[in-house]
Amino acid sequence: MKPYRVLLYYCYTTIENPGQFLEDHHLLCLRLNLLGRIIVAAEGLNGTVSGLAADCEEYMRVVKADPRFASLEFKVEENDTHAFQKLHVRIKDEIVNSDLPVDPTRRTGIHLEPAEFRKMKEEEDVVLIDMRSNYEHSVGKFKGAVTLDMENLRELPDHLHEIEHLKDKKVITYCTGGIKCEKASAYLLEKGFRNVYQLHGGIIKYGLEEGGEDFEGKCYVFDNRVVVDVNRVNPTVISACHRCAKPTDRMINCASPVCNNHVPLCEDCGWAHQGTCTDDCKNDPQLRAYDGTGYYARETQGYSPLLGYRSRKGSVNI
C-alpha cells in the first residue's frame, strides 16, 4: 500500500458565509499538512487534495461530520508522494466554471452508479457524451463516446447543435469526477433532452469500482501526475505523439511557458525536444527545464503552505 492518498470530491450545498468557511477550511488543511486545490462558493465545495493516509482519513472524517456535506463522496487513490506542490483555497462564484443558467440542486440528470453505468452503456439506444475539455479526451475517453471540441464547459452552448439530434436517445454524460456533469446534464434537460443520465463519481470512481472497462487511453488529472491509469480490464492507447505520431498515452504541458499546450508526447520525443510541442517552442528563451513529467507548477520561491493564509490574515499562529 502506498503512503499517500489523493482525494477528489465535490458537493453542491449552501454555504451561507463562504469567507468564514474558507478561513476555517484553510486552517484545517494546514493542520493536516494537505496540499492541493480547493474551491469554495456559496453553492458548495470542490477540491482535490493529497496527503499522508492518516491525514487524509482525518480530513474526510471532519468534512463528513459537517451536515452540509453528509452526501459528499470522496474518490480516494493511492500515490507514492504528494500529488501537488502547493495548497490553494479560493473563493469563486461557481465550484466549476460553467456560466450555465442551471441549478443542479433542483434538477439534474439521473445519477448512475459505476455498476449501473457499466451495464447501461451497452444498450443500443444509449449515447455517451464527454463533457471534458478537448485536451482531456484527446488522451482518453470511453469507447464510442461523443466528444466536443471545447476548451471548457462554458462553451457547451456553442456545441449544442452538434448533439441536438440525440434528444430522443438515452444520453449519459461523464467527466473526470462527476462535477461538470451536474450542470451539463441539467443544461441538457433545460434544452429539451428527454432522458439524461450522468456517471456518478465520474471516470475516477468507475475505474476504482468497476475496473474502468472500455475507457480507452488514460484519464487526464489536474495535478503532478498529469494522467492516470483507469482501465484494468481492456486497456488501450488512443493518442499519438504530437511530434512523431507514435502511439503514446503520455501527456505533457509544453515546456514553453508562452505555449503551455497540453499534448501527447512520447518519452523519446519528450527528451529529444525538451518537452516542447514545436521547434518554435523549443527555441523559447524562457523555456522551462524538462524533467520527464511534463508538469510545471508555478514558481515556488519563498512558498510555504501558510503563505496563502498569511496573505489574507497577516501574521498568524497555527
PDB file of C-alpha atoms in Angstrom:
ATOM      1  CA  MET A   1       0.000   0.000   0.000  1.00  0.00           C
ATOM      2  CA  LYS A   2       1.322   3.445  -0.928  1.00  0.00           C
ATOM      3  CA  PRO A   3       1.803   6.044   1.839  1.00  0.00           C
ATOM      4  CA  TYR A   4      -0.093   8.970   0.310  1.00  0.00           C
ATOM      5  CA  ARG A   5      -3.691   9.469  -0.766  1.00  0.00           C
ATOM      6  CA  VAL A   6      -5.224  11.726  -3.404  1.00  0.00           C
ATOM      7  CA  LEU A   7      -8.792  12.828  -2.649  1.00  0.00           C
ATOM      8  CA  LEU A   8     -11.154  14.095  -5.364  1.00  0.00           C
ATOM      9  CA  TYR A   9     -14.532  15.426  -4.239  1.00  0.00           C
ATOM     10  CA  TYR A  10     -17.304  17.972  -4.662  1.00  0.00           C
ATOM     11  CA  CYS A  11     -20.641  18.792  -3.102  1.00  0.00           C
ATOM     12  CA  TYR A  12     -23.389  21.204  -4.124  1.00  0.00           C
ATOM     13  CA  THR A  13     -24.758  22.614  -0.885  1.00  0.00           C
ATOM     14  CA  THR A  14     -25.497  26.046   0.539  1.00  0.00           C
ATOM     15  CA  ILE A  15     -22.566  27.735   2.283  1.00  0.00           C
ATOM     16  CA  GLU A  16     -24.003  30.913   3.805  1.00  0.00           C
ATOM     17  CA  ASN A  17     -20.697  32.517   4.740  1.00  0.00           C
ATOM     18  CA  PRO A  18     -18.118  31.331   2.181  1.00  0.00           C
ATOM     19  CA  GLY A  19     -15.440  33.697   3.501  1.00  0.00           C
ATOM     20  CA  GLN A  20     -15.517  32.333   7.032  1.00  0.00           C
ATOM     21  CA  PHE A  21     -15.777  28.768   5.754  1.00  0.00           C
ATOM     22  CA  LEU A  22     -12.698  29.334   3.605  1.00  0.00           C
ATOM     23  CA  GLU A  23     -10.676  30.542   6.597  1.00  0.00           C
ATOM     24  CA  ASP A  24     -11.651  27.558   8.730  1.00  0.00           C
ATOM     25  CA  HIS A  25     -11.108  25.078   5.924  1.00  0.00           C
ATOM     26  CA  HIS A  26      -7.722  26.505   5.029  1.00  0.00           C
ATOM     27  CA  LEU A  27      -6.625  26.108   8.654  1.00  0.00           C
ATOM     28  CA  LEU A  28      -7.863  22.512   8.664  1.00  0.00           C
ATOM     29  CA  CYS A  29      -5.747  21.712   5.593  1.00  0.00           C
ATOM     30  CA  LEU A  30      -2.712  23.387   7.145  1.00  0.00           C
ATOM     31  CA  ARG A  31      -3.138  21.388  10.355  1.00  0.00           C
ATOM     32  CA  LEU A  32      -3.260  18.146   8.374  1.00  0.00           C
ATOM     33  CA  ASN A  33      -0.389  19.035   6.017  1.00  0.00           C
ATOM     34  CA  LEU A  34      -2.579  18.696   2.928  1.00  0.00           C
ATOM     35  CA  LEU A  35      -1.711  20.181  -0.451  1.00  0.00           C
ATOM     36  CA  GLY A  36      -3.984  20.752  -3.413  1.00  0.00           C
ATOM     37  CA  ARG A  37      -6.662  22.985  -4.897  1.00  0.00           C
ATOM     38  CA  ILE A  38      -9.956  23.741  -3.168  1.00  0.00           C
ATOM     39  CA  ILE A  39     -12.742  25.996  -4.425  1.00  0.00           C
ATOM     40  CA  VAL A  40     -15.349  27.401  -2.049  1.00  0.00           C
ATOM     41  CA  ALA A  41     -18.532  29.081  -3.280  1.00  0.00           C
ATOM     42  CA  ALA A  42     -21.963  29.869  -1.949  1.00  0.00           C
ATOM     43  CA  GLU A  43     -23.146  26.882  -3.983  1.00  0.00           C
ATOM     44  CA  GLY A  44     -20.737  24.349  -2.460  1.00  0.00           C
ATOM     45  CA  LEU A  45     -17.256  22.850  -2.244  1.00  0.00           C
ATOM     46  CA  ASN A  46     -14.929  21.328  -4.842  1.00  0.00           C
ATOM     47  CA  GLY A  47     -11.406  20.062  -4.316  1.00  0.00           C
ATOM     48  CA  THR A  48      -8.529  17.729  -4.978  1.00  0.00           C
ATOM     49  CA  VAL A  49      -6.001  17.324  -2.197  1.00  0.00           C
ATOM     50  CA  SER A  50      -3.175  14.976  -1.303  1.00  0.00           C
ATOM     51  CA  GLY A  51      -1.535  13.969   1.944  1.00  0.00           C
ATOM     52  CA  LEU A  52      -0.399  11.083   4.088  1.00  0.00           C
ATOM     53  CA  ALA A  53      -3.013   8.364   4.548  1.00  0.00           C
ATOM     54  CA  ALA A  54      -3.775   9.166   8.209  1.00  0.00           C
ATOM     55  CA  ASP A  55      -4.078  12.911   7.498  1.00  0.00           C
ATOM     56  CA  CYS A  56      -6.468  12.262   4.624  1.00  0.00           C
ATOM     57  CA  GLU A  57      -8.568   9.958   6.796  1.00  0.00           C
ATOM     58  CA  GLU A  58      -8.883  12.710   9.393  1.00  0.00           C
ATOM     59  CA  TYR A  59      -9.754  15.276   6.717  1.00  0.00           C
ATOM     60  CA  MET A  60     -12.529  13.053   5.361  1.00  0.00           C
ATOM     61  CA  ARG A  61     -13.863  12.460   8.877  1.00  0.00           C
ATOM     62  CA  VAL A  62     -14.015  16.178   9.685  1.00  0.00           C
ATOM     63  CA  VAL A  63     -15.638  17.151   6.371  1.00  0.00           C
ATOM     64  CA  LYS A  64     -18.246  14.401   6.526  1.00  0.00           C
ATOM     65  CA  ALA A  65     -19.114  15.363  10.121  1.00  0.00           C
ATOM     66  CA  ASP A  66     -20.464  18.677   8.791  1.00  0.00           C
ATOM     67  CA  PRO A  67     -24.189  18.121   7.986  1.00  0.00           C
ATOM     68  CA  ARG A  68     -23.827  20.270   4.870  1.00  0.00           C
ATOM     69  CA  PHE A  69     -21.531  17.637   3.363  1.00  0.00           C
ATOM     70  CA  ALA A  70     -23.319  14.499   4.506  1.00  0.00           C
ATOM     71  CA  SER A  71     -23.860  13.429   0.871  1.00  0.00           C
ATOM     72  CA  LEU A  72     -20.285  14.207  -0.239  1.00  0.00           C
ATOM     73  CA  GLU A  73     -18.347  11.256  -1.660  1.00  0.00           C
ATOM     74  CA  PHE A  74     -14.558  11.082  -1.757  1.00  0.00           C
ATOM     75  CA  LYS A  75     -12.762   9.349  -4.620  1.00  0.00           C
ATOM     76  CA  VAL A  76      -9.618   8.006  -2.968  1.00  0.00           C
ATOM     77  CA  GLU A  77      -6.477   6.986  -4.865  1.00  0.00           C
ATOM     78  CA  GLU A  78      -3.118   5.818  -3.544  1.00  0.00           C
ATOM     79  CA  ASN A  79       0.089   7.612  -4.503  1.00  0.00           C
ATOM     80  CA  ASP A  80       3.787   7.457  -3.672  1.00  0.00           C
ATOM     81  CA  THR A  81       4.101  11.169  -2.870  1.00  0.00           C
ATOM     82  CA  HIS A  82       2.085  14.372  -2.689  1.00  0.00           C
ATOM     83  CA  ALA A  83       0.265  14.990  -5.966  1.00  0.00           C
ATOM     84  CA  PHE A  84       0.607  18.757  -5.503  1.00  0.00           C
ATOM     85  CA  GLN A  85       3.340  21.207  -4.604  1.00  0.00           C
ATOM     86  CA  LYS A  86       1.146  23.906  -3.068  1.00  0.00           C
ATOM     87  CA  LEU A  87      -2.083  24.500  -1.205  1.00  0.00           C
ATOM     88  CA  HIS A  88      -4.631  26.874  -2.729  1.00  0.00           C
ATOM     89  CA  VAL A  89      -8.019  27.529  -1.092  1.00  0.00           C
ATOM     90  CA  ARG A  90     -10.025  30.089  -3.031  1.00  0.00           C
ATOM     91  CA  ILE A  91     -13.494  31.635  -3.217  1.00  0.00           C
ATOM     92  CA  LYS A  92     -15.203  31.724  -6.593  1.00  0.00           C
ATOM     93  CA  ASP A  93     -18.701  32.313  -7.939  1.00  0.00           C
ATOM     94  CA  GLU A  94     -19.020  28.666  -9.008  1.00  0.00           C
ATOM     95  CA  ILE A  95     -17.305  25.498  -7.856  1.00  0.00           C
ATOM     96  CA  VAL A  96     -16.827  24.595 -11.517  1.00  0.00           C
ATOM     97  CA  ASN A  97     -16.694  27.321 -14.164  1.00  0.00           C
ATOM     98  CA  SER A  98     -19.667  26.957 -16.475  1.00  0.00           C
ATOM     99  CA  ASP A  99     -21.832  30.115 -16.637  1.00  0.00           C
ATOM    100  CA  LEU A 100     -24.713  27.729 -17.408  1.00  0.00           C
ATOM    101  CA  PRO A 101     -28.074  29.085 -16.158  1.00  0.00           C
ATOM    102  CA  VAL A 102     -28.993  25.981 -14.142  1.00  0.00           C
ATOM    103  CA  ASP A 103     -29.234  24.877 -10.516  1.00  0.00           C
ATOM    104  CA  PRO A 104     -28.137  21.252 -10.069  1.00  0.00           C
ATOM    105  CA  THR A 105     -29.743  21.114  -6.619  1.00  0.00           C
ATOM    106  CA  ARG A 106     -33.152  21.475  -8.295  1.00  0.00           C
ATOM    107  CA  ARG A 107     -32.834  19.236 -11.339  1.00  0.00           C
ATOM    108  CA  THR A 108     -30.056  17.245 -12.898  1.00  0.00           C
ATOM    109  CA  GLY A 109     -29.517  14.065 -14.860  1.00  0.00           C
ATOM    110  CA  ILE A 110     -30.247  10.719 -13.226  1.00  0.00           C
ATOM    111  CA  HIS A 111     -27.151   9.542 -11.347  1.00  0.00           C
ATOM    112  CA  LEU A 112     -25.791   6.178 -12.413  1.00  0.00           C
ATOM    113  CA  GLU A 113     -23.501   4.313 -10.068  1.00  0.00           C
ATOM    114  CA  PRO A 114     -20.483   2.749 -11.819  1.00  0.00           C
ATOM    115  CA  ALA A 115     -22.026  -0.748 -11.885  1.00  0.00           C
ATOM    116  CA  GLU A 116     -25.244   0.649 -13.400  1.00  0.00           C
ATOM    117  CA  PHE A 117     -23.262   2.658 -15.938  1.00  0.00           C
ATOM    118  CA  ARG A 118     -21.250  -0.397 -16.972  1.00  0.00           C
ATOM    119  CA  LYS A 119     -24.455  -2.246 -17.910  1.00  0.00           C
ATOM    120  CA  MET A 120     -26.409   0.651 -19.375  1.00  0.00           C
ATOM    121  CA  LYS A 121     -23.665   1.868 -21.707  1.00  0.00           C
ATOM    122  CA  GLU A 122     -24.116  -1.331 -23.742  1.00  0.00           C
ATOM    123  CA  GLU A 123     -27.762  -0.628 -24.596  1.00  0.00           C
ATOM    124  CA  GLU A 124     -28.476   0.202 -28.239  1.00  0.00           C
ATOM    125  CA  ASP A 125     -30.290   3.493 -27.662  1.00  0.00           C
ATOM    126  CA  VAL A 126     -27.623   4.902 -25.309  1.00  0.00           C
ATOM    127  CA  VAL A 127     -25.123   7.595 -26.238  1.00  0.00           C
ATOM    128  CA  LEU A 128     -22.178   8.653 -24.074  1.00  0.00           C
ATOM    129  CA  ILE A 129     -21.180  12.331 -24.188  1.00  0.00           C
ATOM    130  CA  ASP A 130     -17.838  13.508 -22.833  1.00  0.00           C
ATOM    131  CA  MET A 131     -18.188  16.828 -21.001  1.00  0.00           C
ATOM    132  CA  ARG A 132     -14.459  17.462 -20.572  1.00  0.00           C
ATOM    133  CA  SER A 133     -12.086  19.735 -22.468  1.00  0.00           C
ATOM    134  CA  ASN A 134     -10.622  18.701 -25.823  1.00  0.00           C
ATOM    135  CA  TYR A 135      -7.116  18.062 -24.493  1.00  0.00           C
ATOM    136  CA  GLU A 136      -8.553  15.781 -21.802  1.00  0.00           C
ATOM    137  CA  HIS A 137     -10.456  13.476 -24.132  1.00  0.00           C
ATOM    138  CA  SER A 138      -7.601  13.502 -26.652  1.00  0.00           C
ATOM    139  CA  VAL A 139      -5.635  11.184 -24.359  1.00  0.00           C
ATOM    140  CA  GLY A 140      -8.522   9.115 -23.025  1.00  0.00           C
ATOM    141  CA  LYS A 141     -12.284   8.625 -23.415  1.00  0.00           C
ATOM    142  CA  PHE A 142     -14.954   5.951 -23.302  1.00  0.00           C
ATOM    143  CA  LYS A 143     -15.250   3.724 -26.352  1.00  0.00           C
ATOM    144  CA  GLY A 144     -17.734   5.201 -28.839  1.00  0.00           C
ATOM    145  CA  ALA A 145     -18.325   8.374 -26.834  1.00  0.00           C
ATOM    146  CA  VAL A 146     -19.256  11.666 -28.472  1.00  0.00           C
ATOM    147  CA  THR A 147     -16.584  14.307 -27.812  1.00  0.00           C
ATOM    148  CA  LEU A 148     -16.847  18.069 -28.238  1.00  0.00           C
ATOM    149  CA  ASP A 149     -14.006  20.359 -29.303  1.00  0.00           C
ATOM    150  CA  MET A 150     -14.365  22.762 -26.380  1.00  0.00           C
ATOM    151  CA  GLU A 151     -11.747  24.216 -24.067  1.00  0.00           C
ATOM    152  CA  ASN A 152     -14.077  24.448 -21.062  1.00  0.00           C
ATOM    153  CA  LEU A 153     -17.679  23.841 -20.040  1.00  0.00           C
ATOM    154  CA  ARG A 154     -18.665  27.452 -20.737  1.00  0.00           C
ATOM    155  CA  GLU A 155     -18.512  26.567 -24.427  1.00  0.00           C
ATOM    156  CA  LEU A 156     -21.160  23.819 -24.206  1.00  0.00           C
ATOM    157  CA  PRO A 157     -23.967  26.060 -25.565  1.00  0.00           C
ATOM    158  CA  ASP A 158     -21.841  26.711 -28.678  1.00  0.00           C
ATOM    159  CA  HIS A 159     -21.677  22.960 -29.367  1.00  0.00           C
ATOM    160  CA  LEU A 160     -25.287  22.117 -28.602  1.00  0.00           C
ATOM    161  CA  HIS A 161     -26.160  21.940 -32.302  1.00  0.00           C
ATOM    162  CA  GLU A 162     -23.737  19.024 -32.675  1.00  0.00           C
ATOM    163  CA  ILE A 163     -25.774  16.810 -30.350  1.00  0.00           C
ATOM    164  CA  GLU A 164     -29.339  18.104 -30.786  1.00  0.00           C
ATOM    165  CA  HIS A 165     -30.160  15.090 -32.960  1.00  0.00           C
ATOM    166  CA  LEU A 166     -29.651  12.907 -29.858  1.00  0.00           C
ATOM    167  CA  LYS A 167     -32.560  14.405 -27.889  1.00  0.00           C
ATOM    168  CA  ASP A 168     -34.619  11.229 -28.116  1.00  0.00           C
ATOM    169  CA  LYS A 169     -31.746   8.947 -27.081  1.00  0.00           C
ATOM    170  CA  LYS A 170     -30.726   7.944 -23.596  1.00  0.00           C
ATOM    171  CA  VAL A 171     -27.808  10.307 -23.051  1.00  0.00           C
ATOM    172  CA  ILE A 172     -25.177   9.584 -20.407  1.00  0.00           C
ATOM    173  CA  THR A 173     -22.798  12.441 -19.635  1.00  0.00           C
ATOM    174  CA  TYR A 174     -19.461  11.815 -17.968  1.00  0.00           C
ATOM    175  CA  CYS A 175     -16.374  13.717 -16.790  1.00  0.00           C
ATOM    176  CA  THR A 176     -13.369  13.156 -14.524  1.00  0.00           C
ATOM    177  CA  GLY A 177     -15.023  13.231 -11.112  1.00  0.00           C
ATOM    178  CA  GLY A 178     -18.669  13.979 -11.877  1.00  0.00           C
ATOM    179  CA  ILE A 179     -18.858  17.675 -11.052  1.00  0.00           C
ATOM    180  CA  LYS A 180     -19.105  19.043 -14.596  1.00  0.00           C
ATOM    181  CA  CYS A 181     -21.969  16.671 -15.349  1.00  0.00           C
ATOM    182  CA  GLU A 182     -24.109  18.084 -12.550  1.00  0.00           C
ATOM    183  CA  LYS A 183     -24.545  21.297 -14.520  1.00  0.00           C
ATOM    184  CA  ALA A 184     -24.053  19.840 -18.003  1.00  0.00           C
ATOM    185  CA  SER A 185     -26.815  17.270 -17.563  1.00  0.00           C
ATOM    186  CA  ALA A 186     -29.103  19.900 -16.023  1.00  0.00           C
ATOM    187  CA  TYR A 187     -28.433  22.145 -19.025  1.00  0.00           C
ATOM    188  CA  LEU A 188     -29.291  19.371 -21.490  1.00  0.00           C
ATOM    189  CA  LEU A 189     -32.596  18.804 -19.697  1.00  0.00           C
ATOM    190  CA  GLU A 190     -33.348  22.532 -19.944  1.00  0.00           C
ATOM    191  CA  LYS A 191     -32.684  22.338 -23.690  1.00  0.00           C
ATOM    192  CA  GLY A 192     -35.177  19.554 -24.332  1.00  0.00           C
ATOM    193  CA  PHE A 193     -33.164  16.361 -23.943  1.00  0.00           C
ATOM    194  CA  ARG A 194     -35.595  13.833 -22.533  1.00  0.00           C
ATOM    195  CA  ASN A 195     -33.571  11.024 -20.999  1.00  0.00           C
ATOM    196  CA  VAL A 196     -30.402  12.365 -19.414  1.00  0.00           C
ATOM    197  CA  TYR A 197     -28.142  10.437 -17.078  1.00  0.00           C
ATOM    198  CA  GLN A 198     -24.717  11.063 -15.603  1.00  0.00           C
ATOM    199  CA  LEU A 199     -21.909   8.820 -14.379  1.00  0.00           C
ATOM    200  CA  HIS A 200     -21.878   9.424 -10.636  1.00  0.00           C
ATOM    201  CA  GLY A 201     -18.331   9.971  -9.417  1.00  0.00           C
ATOM    202  CA  GLY A 202     -17.040  10.204 -12.967  1.00  0.00           C
ATOM    203  CA  ILE A 203     -14.262   8.287 -14.672  1.00  0.00           C
ATOM    204  CA  ILE A 204     -12.204   8.017 -11.489  1.00  0.00           C
ATOM    205  CA  LYS A 205     -14.921   6.296  -9.463  1.00  0.00           C
ATOM    206  CA  TYR A 206     -15.753   3.991 -12.377  1.00  0.00           C
ATOM    207  CA  GLY A 207     -12.123   2.939 -12.566  1.00  0.00           C
ATOM    208  CA  LEU A 208     -11.872   2.360  -8.816  1.00  0.00           C
ATOM    209  CA  GLU A 209     -15.104   0.387  -8.506  1.00  0.00           C
ATOM    210  CA  GLU A 210     -15.543  -1.340 -11.872  1.00  0.00           C
ATOM    211  CA  GLY A 211     -12.040  -1.621 -13.276  1.00  0.00           C
ATOM    212  CA  GLY A 212     -12.538   1.029 -15.965  1.00  0.00           C
ATOM    213  CA  GLU A 213     -13.719  -1.332 -18.700  1.00  0.00           C
ATOM    214  CA  ASP A 214     -13.984   0.355 -22.135  1.00  0.00           C
ATOM    215  CA  PHE A 215     -12.257   3.539 -21.051  1.00  0.00           C
ATOM    216  CA  GLU A 216      -9.677   3.917 -23.802  1.00  0.00           C
ATOM    217  CA  GLY A 217      -6.366   5.614 -23.041  1.00  0.00           C
ATOM    218  CA  LYS A 218      -5.658   7.394 -19.767  1.00  0.00           C
ATOM    219  CA  CYS A 219      -7.535   9.935 -17.693  1.00  0.00           C
ATOM    220  CA  TYR A 220      -6.167  13.479 -17.550  1.00  0.00           C
ATOM    221  CA  VAL A 221      -5.952  14.861 -13.999  1.00  0.00           C
ATOM    222  CA  PHE A 222      -5.094  18.340 -12.728  1.00  0.00           C
ATOM    223  CA  ASP A 223      -2.102  17.545 -10.555  1.00  0.00           C
ATOM    224  CA  ASN A 224       1.515  16.428 -10.793  1.00  0.00           C
ATOM    225  CA  ARG A 225       0.529  13.041 -12.212  1.00  0.00           C
ATOM    226  CA  VAL A 226      -0.919  14.622 -15.411  1.00  0.00           C
ATOM    227  CA  VAL A 227      -2.597  11.340 -16.457  1.00  0.00           C
ATOM    228  CA  VAL A 228      -3.605   8.211 -14.526  1.00  0.00           C
ATOM    229  CA  ASP A 229      -4.495   4.646 -15.460  1.00  0.00           C
ATOM    230  CA  VAL A 230      -8.194   3.822 -15.247  1.00  0.00           C
ATOM    231  CA  ASN A 231      -8.788   0.644 -17.259  1.00  0.00           C
ATOM    232  CA  ARG A 232      -7.618  -2.617 -15.697  1.00  0.00           C
ATOM    233  CA  VAL A 233      -9.880  -4.768 -17.899  1.00  0.00           C
ATOM    234  CA  ASN A 234      -9.201  -3.977 -21.574  1.00  0.00           C
ATOM    235  CA  PRO A 235      -6.740  -1.055 -21.693  1.00  0.00           C
ATOM    236  CA  THR A 236      -5.678   0.501 -24.968  1.00  0.00           C
ATOM    237  CA  VAL A 237      -3.885   3.588 -26.279  1.00  0.00           C
ATOM    238  CA  ILE A 238      -5.819   6.073 -28.421  1.00  0.00           C
ATOM    239  CA  SER A 239      -3.461   9.060 -28.606  1.00  0.00           C
ATOM    240  CA  ALA A 240      -0.421   9.616 -30.802  1.00  0.00           C
ATOM    241  CA  CYS A 241       2.751  11.551 -30.130  1.00  0.00           C
ATOM    242  CA  HIS A 242       2.393  15.155 -31.265  1.00  0.00           C
ATOM    243  CA  ARG A 243       5.941  15.042 -32.646  1.00  0.00           C
ATOM    244  CA  CYS A 244       6.412  11.605 -34.254  1.00  0.00           C
ATOM    245  CA  ALA A 245       2.853  10.178 -34.364  1.00  0.00           C
ATOM    246  CA  LYS A 246       3.897   7.025 -32.496  1.00  0.00           C
ATOM    247  CA  PRO A 247       1.132   5.698 -30.202  1.00  0.00           C
ATOM    248  CA  THR A 248       1.601   7.051 -26.690  1.00  0.00           C
ATOM    249  CA  ASP A 249      -0.542   7.771 -23.649  1.00  0.00           C
ATOM    250  CA  ARG A 250       1.937  10.197 -22.111  1.00  0.00           C
ATOM    251  CA  MET A 251       0.559  13.729 -21.744  1.00  0.00           C
ATOM    252  CA  ILE A 252       2.641  16.862 -21.137  1.00  0.00           C
ATOM    253  CA  ASN A 253       2.313  20.598 -20.843  1.00  0.00           C
ATOM    254  CA  CYS A 254       4.609  22.196 -23.406  1.00  0.00           C
ATOM    255  CA  ALA A 255       7.801  23.401 -21.706  1.00  0.00           C
ATOM    256  CA  SER A 256       7.399  26.790 -23.360  1.00  0.00           C
ATOM    257  CA  PRO A 257       5.526  28.957 -20.813  1.00  0.00           C
ATOM    258  CA  VAL A 258       4.172  31.078 -23.665  1.00  0.00           C
ATOM    259  CA  CYS A 259       2.603  27.989 -25.242  1.00  0.00           C
ATOM    260  CA  ASN A 260       1.852  25.609 -22.344  1.00  0.00           C
ATOM    261  CA  ASN A 261      -0.336  23.467 -24.637  1.00  0.00           C
ATOM    262  CA  HIS A 262      -1.455  20.048 -23.424  1.00  0.00           C
ATOM    263  CA  VAL A 263      -0.263  17.467 -25.956  1.00  0.00           C
ATOM    264  CA  PRO A 264       0.608  13.761 -26.067  1.00  0.00           C
ATOM    265  CA  LEU A 265       4.386  13.318 -26.323  1.00  0.00           C
ATOM    266  CA  CYS A 266       6.236  10.014 -26.251  1.00  0.00           C
ATOM    267  CA  GLU A 267       9.170   9.615 -23.899  1.00  0.00           C
ATOM    268  CA  ASP A 268      11.791   9.678 -26.675  1.00  0.00           C
ATOM    269  CA  CYS A 269      10.416  12.887 -28.190  1.00  0.00           C
ATOM    270  CA  GLY A 270       9.998  14.403 -24.752  1.00  0.00           C
ATOM    271  CA  TRP A 271      13.718  14.210 -24.106  1.00  0.00           C
ATOM    272  CA  ALA A 272      14.771  14.876 -27.707  1.00  0.00           C
ATOM    273  CA  HIS A 273      12.670  18.054 -27.924  1.00  0.00           C
ATOM    274  CA  GLN A 274      12.996  19.175 -24.286  1.00  0.00           C
ATOM    275  CA  GLY A 275       9.296  18.707 -23.623  1.00  0.00           C
ATOM    276  CA  THR A 276       8.090  21.039 -26.374  1.00  0.00           C
ATOM    277  CA  CYS A 277       5.359  20.621 -28.970  1.00  0.00           C
ATOM    278  CA  THR A 278       7.037  22.584 -31.814  1.00  0.00           C
ATOM    279  CA  ASP A 279      10.504  23.765 -32.791  1.00  0.00           C
ATOM    280  CA  ASP A 280       9.421  27.360 -32.206  1.00  0.00           C
ATOM    281  CA  CYS A 281       8.549  26.422 -28.635  1.00  0.00           C
ATOM    282  CA  LYS A 282      11.907  24.683 -28.291  1.00  0.00           C
ATOM    283  CA  ASN A 283      13.600  28.000 -29.093  1.00  0.00           C
ATOM    284  CA  ASP A 284      11.652  29.930 -26.469  1.00  0.00           C
ATOM    285  CA  PRO A 285      14.279  31.859 -24.419  1.00  0.00           C
ATOM    286  CA  GLN A 286      12.156  31.272 -21.303  1.00  0.00           C
ATOM    287  CA  LEU A 287      11.997  27.514 -21.855  1.00  0.00           C
ATOM    288  CA  ARG A 288      11.344  25.583 -18.644  1.00  0.00           C
ATOM    289  CA  ALA A 289      13.601  22.679 -17.716  1.00  0.00           C
ATOM    290  CA  TYR A 290      12.019  19.391 -18.765  1.00  0.00           C
ATOM    291  CA  ASP A 291      12.248  16.669 -16.104  1.00  0.00           C
ATOM    292  CA  GLY A 292      10.407  13.879 -17.909  1.00  0.00           C
ATOM    293  CA  THR A 293       6.991  14.543 -16.372  1.00  0.00           C
ATOM    294  CA  GLY A 294       5.765  17.467 -18.469  1.00  0.00           C
ATOM    295  CA  TYR A 295       4.200  19.047 -15.398  1.00  0.00           C
ATOM    296  CA  TYR A 296       5.160  22.570 -14.376  1.00  0.00           C
ATOM    297  CA  ALA A 297       3.935  24.094 -11.151  1.00  0.00           C
ATOM    298  CA  ARG A 298       4.121  27.828 -10.701  1.00  0.00           C
ATOM    299  CA  GLU A 299       7.298  29.161  -9.183  1.00  0.00           C
ATOM    300  CA  THR A 300       7.623  28.095  -5.556  1.00  0.00           C
ATOM    301  CA  GLN A 301      10.302  30.577  -4.454  1.00  0.00           C
ATOM    302  CA  GLY A 302       9.642  31.534  -0.856  1.00  0.00           C
ATOM    303  CA  TYR A 303       6.468  29.435  -0.788  1.00  0.00           C
ATOM    304  CA  SER A 304       5.199  27.771   2.361  1.00  0.00           C
ATOM    305  CA  PRO A 305       1.736  26.254   2.903  1.00  0.00           C
ATOM    306  CA  LEU A 306       0.964  29.148   5.264  1.00  0.00           C
ATOM    307  CA  LEU A 307       1.613  31.739   2.593  1.00  0.00           C
ATOM    308  CA  GLY A 308      -1.895  31.910   1.156  1.00  0.00           C
ATOM    309  CA  TYR A 309      -3.422  32.168   4.592  1.00  0.00           C
ATOM    310  CA  ARG A 310      -0.997  34.833   5.784  1.00  0.00           C
ATOM    311  CA  SER A 311      -1.627  36.885   2.648  1.00  0.00           C
ATOM    312  CA  ARG A 312      -5.207  37.270   3.753  1.00  0.00           C
ATOM    313  CA  LYS A 313      -4.870  37.343   7.509  1.00  0.00           C
ATOM    314  CA  GLY A 314      -1.417  38.753   8.268  1.00  0.00           C
ATOM    315  CA  SER A 315       0.917  37.042  10.730  1.00  0.00           C
ATOM    316  CA  VAL A 316      -0.865  34.139  12.419  1.00  0.00           C
ATOM    317  CA  ASN A 317      -0.093  31.252  14.733  1.00  0.00           C
ATOM    318  CA  ILE A 318      -1.341  27.834  13.770  1.00  0.00           C
TER     319      ILE A 318
END
